[in-house]
Amino acid sequence: MRKLWLSLILAALFGPLQALAQSHLGYDYRNLKKGTVFVYERSSGEEFELRFVGKRQNLYVFEAHSINGNNKIYDRTIYRNVKGQTVRMERSDGATIKYEPHNCFLVVGQCDHVVFDRNGNPGKYRANGKLTNRGYTQTTEYLNGSKFEPFMKVRMKFDKDGREVTRQIQQGGKKSQIDLKKVIIPN
């Protein structure tokens, strides 16, 4: 919580100064217990889960599964840094998507990144994130190269612990939402 307040104060004081505004908010993964499950629901009614499976090479590894009744279907493995920013995804179809330095998730200010698509082709993007009275918004702009990035505008809301509880996504005229339903923490 202290980290969130510090980010809010920094953004209020230095928001216009982009060189100083690249701060980060959100959930701190360092105390995340192996086996913790985050269950989400999409606006379409579909559910999925992210399960923390452990750390590998200083990255936090999550497996994503679609939930269909009592069945869970593997979708992808996501590798994130301690700030929750994705650096790599390995999909069930064998494709690997890489982000350098990361996907700019929850960065306040301007953040440039490169997305390497399934064939290793680079695409350059610029994300601009800002804190609002209702959470965080981020607009991602395609600059050049391979065009992979799946959305252009995101709005997020957080709980008191800094966990994302709602994500609204807008890609062109298409809108969707993802809501956190529950968190299951192992004993």
Tab-separated table of N, CA and C in Angstrom, residues 29 35-40 48-53 62-65 67 76 78 80 184:
chain	number	residue	atom	x	y	z
A	29	TYR	N	5.188	-9.076	-6.037
A	29	TYR	CA	5.209	-10.537	-6.114
A	29	TYR	C	6.169	-11.206	-5.134
A	35	GLY	N	1.679	-21.653	-5.698
A	35	GLY	CA	0.362	-22.285	-5.709
A	35	GLY	C	-0.794	-21.308	-5.588
A	36	THR	N	-0.504	-20.009	-5.389
A	36	THR	CA	-1.576	-19.006	-5.327
A	36	THR	C	-2.290	-18.956	-6.674
A	37	VAL	N	-3.622	-18.913	-6.627
A	37	VAL	CA	-4.441	-18.908	-7.837
A	37	VAL	C	-5.300	-17.650	-7.867
A	38	PHE	N	-5.274	-16.960	-9.012
A	38	PHE	CA	-6.126	-15.803	-9.259
A	38	PHE	C	-7.179	-16.254	-10.271
A	39	VAL	N	-8.459	-16.173	-9.904
A	39	VAL	CA	-9.543	-16.597	-10.792
A	39	VAL	C	-10.223	-15.347	-11.348
A	40	TYR	N	-10.346	-15.283	-12.677
A	40	TYR	CA	-10.901	-14.121	-13.373
A	40	TYR	C	-12.116	-14.530	-14.202
A	48	PHE	N	-11.085	-17.872	-16.318
A	48	PHE	CA	-9.745	-18.412	-16.451
A	48	PHE	C	-9.007	-18.169	-15.146
A	49	GLU	N	-7.907	-18.903	-14.983
A	49	GLU	CA	-7.113	-18.732	-13.775
A	49	GLU	C	-5.648	-18.532	-14.123
A	50	LEU	N	-4.978	-17.810	-13.249
A	50	LEU	CA	-3.531	-17.684	-13.292
A	50	LEU	C	-3.013	-18.331	-12.017
A	51	ARG	N	-2.158	-19.327	-12.174
A	51	ARG	CA	-1.587	-20.043	-11.031
A	51	ARG	C	-0.098	-19.749	-10.960
A	52	PHE	N	0.349	-19.258	-9.788
A	52	PHE	CA	1.771	-18.996	-9.590
A	52	PHE	C	2.464	-20.334	-9.341
A	53	VAL	N	3.379	-20.714	-10.234
A	53	VAL	CA	4.044	-22.018	-10.132
A	53	VAL	C	5.463	-21.927	-9.594
A	62	PHE	N	3.757	-17.969	-14.127
A	62	PHE	CA	2.333	-18.239	-13.960
A	62	PHE	C	1.863	-19.116	-15.109
A	63	GLU	N	0.983	-20.046	-14.801
A	63	GLU	CA	0.320	-20.820	-15.849
A	63	GLU	C	-1.121	-20.354	-15.934
A	64	ALA	N	-1.573	-20.075	-17.148
A	64	ALA	CA	-2.950	-19.643	-17.391
A	64	ALA	C	-3.738	-20.823	-17.934
A	65	HIS	N	-4.916	-21.030	-17.355
A	65	HIS	CA	-5.819	-22.106	-17.775
A	65	HIS	C	-7.219	-21.542	-17.985
A	67	ILE	N	-11.172	-22.128	-17.862
A	67	ILE	CA	-11.995	-22.995	-17.014
A	67	ILE	C	-13.286	-23.276	-17.762
A	76	ARG	N	-1.368	-20.879	-21.570
A	76	ARG	CA	-0.045	-20.288	-21.740
A	76	ARG	C	0.701	-20.238	-20.422
A	78	ILE	N	3.266	-17.603	-18.438
A	78	ILE	CA	3.621	-16.194	-18.454
A	78	ILE	C	4.781	-15.971	-17.492
A	80	ARG	N	6.946	-13.108	-15.562
A	80	ARG	CA	6.865	-11.700	-15.162
A	80	ARG	C	8.008	-11.328	-14.232
A	184	ILE	N	-7.011	-17.510	-4.350
A	184	ILE	CA	-6.887	-18.682	-3.478
A	184	ILE	C	-5.412	-18.788	-3.081
